[in-house]
Amino acid sequence: MKTLALFRHAKSDWSDARARDFDRPLNERGKRGARAMGEYIRDTGRTFDRMIASPAVRAAETVEESSKAWKCTFKVEWDRRIYLASSATLIDLLKELSGDPKSVLMIGHNPGLEDLIFDLVPDDGSSPLREVVEEKFPTATFAVMELDVDDWADVAEGCARLVEIKRPRDLDPTLGPVLVD
């Protein structure tokens, strides 16, 4: 059994229309969301043997802000393949993991992370939380899957069960969508 946690980068800043997508930083709401999720993850007591992340600025800043809340720093493996990756690319990356970590945290982007959940978790009712992802997998969302594999090389479609999902708005309603009357 392996554990894979996914953490979508927090809300990014779109104020500079000239900025490359890769270079967009977090906005203030994103920084608050990353810290809130970092506190939540810390409070769950979850630990990770490996942390791999997209090197895009908004993902790196999500790691930085959430680490402040965890009150520790992590050795992060930056992998550009995570940036805008498809689910298939993310599965390939997982299959290549060395050192046999029991638990991995991946910080990245949609639609890849969301599609990874859809590919790994069967749509057969065995993971009721899958419906939450079908509704939306917003920025700064944290999800945990248990994979029914002994080796990362065996990761395949349908091998997982979604056991936890937490959205920023679940922690603080002001971190959710802005409702307009």
Short mmCIF file of C-alpha atoms in Angstrom, two decimals:
data_model
loop_
_atom_site.label_atom_id
_atom_site.label_comp_id
_atom_site.label_asym_id
_atom_site.label_seq_id
_atom_site.Cartn_x
_atom_site.Cartn_y
_atom_site.Cartn_z
CA MET A 1 0.00 0.00 0.00
CA LYS A 2 1.28 3.44 -0.98
CA THR A 3 -0.07 6.87 -0.11
CA LEU A 4 -0.20 9.68 -2.64
CA ALA A 5 -1.22 13.17 -1.53
CA LEU A 6 -1.94 15.89 -4.05
CA PHE A 7 -1.81 19.60 -3.30
CA ARG A 8 -2.93 21.98 -6.01
CA HIS A 9 -1.07 25.29 -6.00
CA ALA A 10 -2.89 28.15 -4.31
CA LYS A 11 -4.68 31.05 -6.03
CA SER A 12 -2.38 32.93 -8.38
CA ASP A 13 -2.15 36.58 -9.33
CA TRP A 14 -3.43 37.55 -12.77
CA SER A 15 -2.82 41.31 -12.41
CA ASP A 16 0.16 41.36 -14.79
CA ALA A 17 -1.25 40.33 -18.16
CA ARG A 18 2.28 40.28 -19.61
CA ALA A 19 3.64 37.71 -17.14
CA ARG A 20 4.34 34.24 -18.49
CA ASP A 21 2.03 31.62 -17.01
CA PHE A 22 5.01 29.87 -15.40
CA ASP A 23 6.00 33.09 -13.60
CA ARG A 24 2.65 34.01 -12.03
CA PRO A 25 2.99 34.41 -8.23
CA LEU A 26 0.33 33.82 -5.59
CA ASN A 27 -2.11 36.59 -4.79
CA GLU A 28 -2.93 37.49 -1.17
CA ARG A 29 -5.87 35.08 -1.02
CA GLY A 30 -3.59 32.38 -2.38
CA LYS A 31 -0.99 33.01 0.32
CA ARG A 32 -3.69 32.79 3.00
CA GLY A 33 -5.06 29.61 1.41
CA ALA A 34 -1.64 27.97 1.27
CA ARG A 35 -0.98 28.80 4.93
CA ALA A 36 -4.42 27.54 5.99
CA MET A 37 -3.90 24.29 4.13
CA GLY A 38 -0.41 23.96 5.60
CA GLU A 39 -1.92 24.29 9.07
CA TYR A 40 -4.55 21.71 8.22
CA ILE A 41 -1.99 19.21 6.90
CA ARG A 42 0.19 19.80 9.97
CA ASP A 43 -2.79 19.22 12.27
CA THR A 44 -3.65 15.91 10.56
CA GLY A 45 -0.22 14.61 11.57
CA ARG A 46 0.45 13.37 8.04
CA THR A 47 4.06 13.00 7.03
CA PHE A 48 5.58 12.36 3.63
CA ASP A 49 8.69 10.48 2.65
CA ARG A 50 9.03 12.52 -0.54
CA MET A 51 7.75 15.84 -1.78
CA ILE A 52 7.82 16.55 -5.50
CA ALA A 53 6.62 19.81 -6.99
CA SER A 54 6.28 21.86 -10.11
CA PRO A 55 8.89 24.62 -10.20
CA ALA A 56 6.32 27.16 -11.45
CA VAL A 57 6.38 30.26 -9.24
CA ARG A 58 2.85 29.74 -7.90
CA ALA A 59 3.64 26.13 -6.92
CA ALA A 60 6.96 27.12 -5.32
CA GLU A 61 5.25 29.90 -3.36
CA THR A 62 2.55 27.43 -2.26
CA VAL A 63 5.30 25.21 -0.84
CA GLU A 64 6.92 28.24 0.84
CA GLU A 65 3.70 29.56 2.40
CA SER A 66 2.42 26.16 3.55
CA SER A 67 5.84 25.33 5.02
CA LYS A 68 5.55 28.41 7.24
CA ALA A 69 2.35 26.95 8.64
CA TRP A 70 3.95 23.50 9.04
CA LYS A 71 6.72 25.33 10.91
CA CYS A 72 9.39 23.36 9.12
CA THR A 73 11.15 23.21 5.80
CA PHE A 74 11.10 20.29 3.44
CA LYS A 75 13.48 18.90 0.93
CA VAL A 76 11.50 19.43 -2.26
CA GLU A 77 12.30 17.71 -5.52
CA TRP A 78 11.45 20.19 -8.26
CA ASP A 79 10.34 18.48 -11.46
CA ARG A 80 9.38 20.60 -14.45
CA ARG A 81 7.39 17.69 -15.89
CA ILE A 82 4.69 18.42 -13.28
CA TYR A 83 4.07 21.88 -14.76
CA LEU A 84 0.91 21.60 -16.88
CA ALA A 85 1.34 17.80 -17.00
CA SER A 86 -1.33 15.41 -18.14
CA SER A 87 -2.43 12.57 -15.90
CA ALA A 88 -0.42 10.14 -18.04
CA THR A 89 2.75 12.17 -17.47
CA LEU A 90 2.11 12.28 -13.72
CA ILE A 91 1.58 8.51 -13.65
CA ASP A 92 4.87 8.03 -15.52
CA LEU A 93 6.60 10.29 -12.99
CA LEU A 94 5.19 8.22 -10.10
CA LYS A 95 6.29 4.98 -11.77
CA GLU A 96 9.85 6.33 -11.90
CA LEU A 97 10.09 7.10 -8.16
CA SER A 98 13.19 5.56 -6.64
CA GLY A 99 13.96 4.64 -3.07
CA ASP A 100 10.55 3.08 -2.40
CA PRO A 101 8.91 5.93 -0.44
CA LYS A 102 5.73 4.87 1.36
CA SER A 103 4.09 8.28 1.05
CA VAL A 104 4.51 11.03 -1.55
CA LEU A 105 3.18 14.58 -1.68
CA MET A 106 2.90 16.09 -5.17
CA ILE A 107 2.31 19.82 -5.60
CA GLY A 108 1.12 20.81 -9.03
CA HIS A 109 -1.58 22.08 -11.34
CA ASN A 110 -4.94 21.37 -12.86
CA PRO A 111 -6.20 19.79 -14.96
CA GLY A 112 -3.44 17.21 -14.39
CA LEU A 113 -3.98 16.63 -10.67
CA GLU A 114 -7.74 16.38 -11.02
CA ASP A 115 -7.42 14.02 -14.00
CA LEU A 116 -4.93 11.93 -12.04
CA ILE A 117 -7.58 11.38 -9.37
CA PHE A 118 -10.14 10.46 -12.03
CA ASP A 119 -7.71 7.99 -13.60
CA LEU A 120 -6.49 6.38 -10.37
CA VAL A 121 -9.81 6.26 -8.48
CA PRO A 122 -12.45 4.05 -10.11
CA ASP A 123 -15.86 5.57 -10.75
CA ASP A 124 -17.63 2.65 -9.07
CA GLY A 125 -18.85 4.18 -5.83
CA SER A 126 -15.94 2.78 -3.78
CA SER A 127 -14.64 6.32 -3.11
CA PRO A 128 -17.59 8.63 -2.35
CA LEU A 129 -15.19 11.59 -2.10
CA ARG A 130 -14.61 11.31 -5.86
CA GLU A 131 -17.87 13.24 -6.28
CA VAL A 132 -16.30 16.23 -4.51
CA VAL A 133 -13.54 16.25 -7.13
CA GLU A 134 -16.12 15.91 -9.90
CA GLU A 135 -17.77 19.08 -8.55
CA LYS A 136 -14.49 21.03 -8.50
CA PHE A 137 -10.85 20.69 -7.46
CA PRO A 138 -10.09 24.34 -6.61
CA THR A 139 -6.75 25.96 -5.95
CA ALA A 140 -5.01 24.96 -2.69
CA THR A 141 -7.06 21.76 -2.42
CA PHE A 142 -5.40 18.82 -0.67
CA ALA A 143 -6.36 15.22 -1.47
CA VAL A 144 -5.05 11.87 -0.26
CA MET A 145 -5.29 8.54 -2.05
CA GLU A 146 -4.33 5.06 -0.91
CA LEU A 147 -2.88 3.07 -3.79
CA ASP A 148 -3.26 -0.68 -3.82
CA VAL A 149 0.30 -1.27 -5.02
CA ASP A 150 3.49 -2.42 -3.32
CA ASP A 151 5.77 -0.67 -5.79
CA TRP A 152 5.36 2.72 -7.47
CA ALA A 153 6.23 1.08 -10.79
CA ASP A 154 2.87 -0.72 -10.55
CA VAL A 155 0.74 2.45 -10.41
CA ALA A 156 -2.08 2.02 -12.91
CA GLU A 157 -5.55 3.32 -13.63
CA GLY A 158 -8.09 2.27 -11.04
CA CYS A 159 -5.55 1.32 -8.34
CA ALA A 160 -6.51 3.95 -5.75
CA ARG A 161 -9.11 4.94 -3.22
CA LEU A 162 -9.65 8.62 -2.39
CA VAL A 163 -9.64 8.81 1.41
CA GLU A 164 -9.42 12.53 2.12
CA ILE A 165 -10.10 15.82 0.42
CA LYS A 166 -9.99 19.29 1.92
CA ARG A 167 -10.67 22.53 0.09
CA PRO A 168 -9.62 25.94 1.41
CA ARG A 169 -13.25 27.02 1.77
CA ASP A 170 -13.79 24.04 4.10
CA LEU A 171 -11.30 25.69 6.47
CA ASP A 172 -12.28 29.32 5.98
CA PRO A 173 -15.31 30.45 3.94
CA THR A 174 -13.46 33.61 2.88
CA LEU A 175 -11.07 31.40 0.92
CA GLY A 176 -13.88 30.08 -1.25
CA PRO A 177 -15.41 31.49 -4.38
CA VAL A 178 -16.52 35.10 -4.31
CA LEU A 179 -20.30 35.13 -4.55
CA VAL A 180 -21.84 38.00 -6.52
CA ASP A 181 -25.47 39.05 -5.98
#
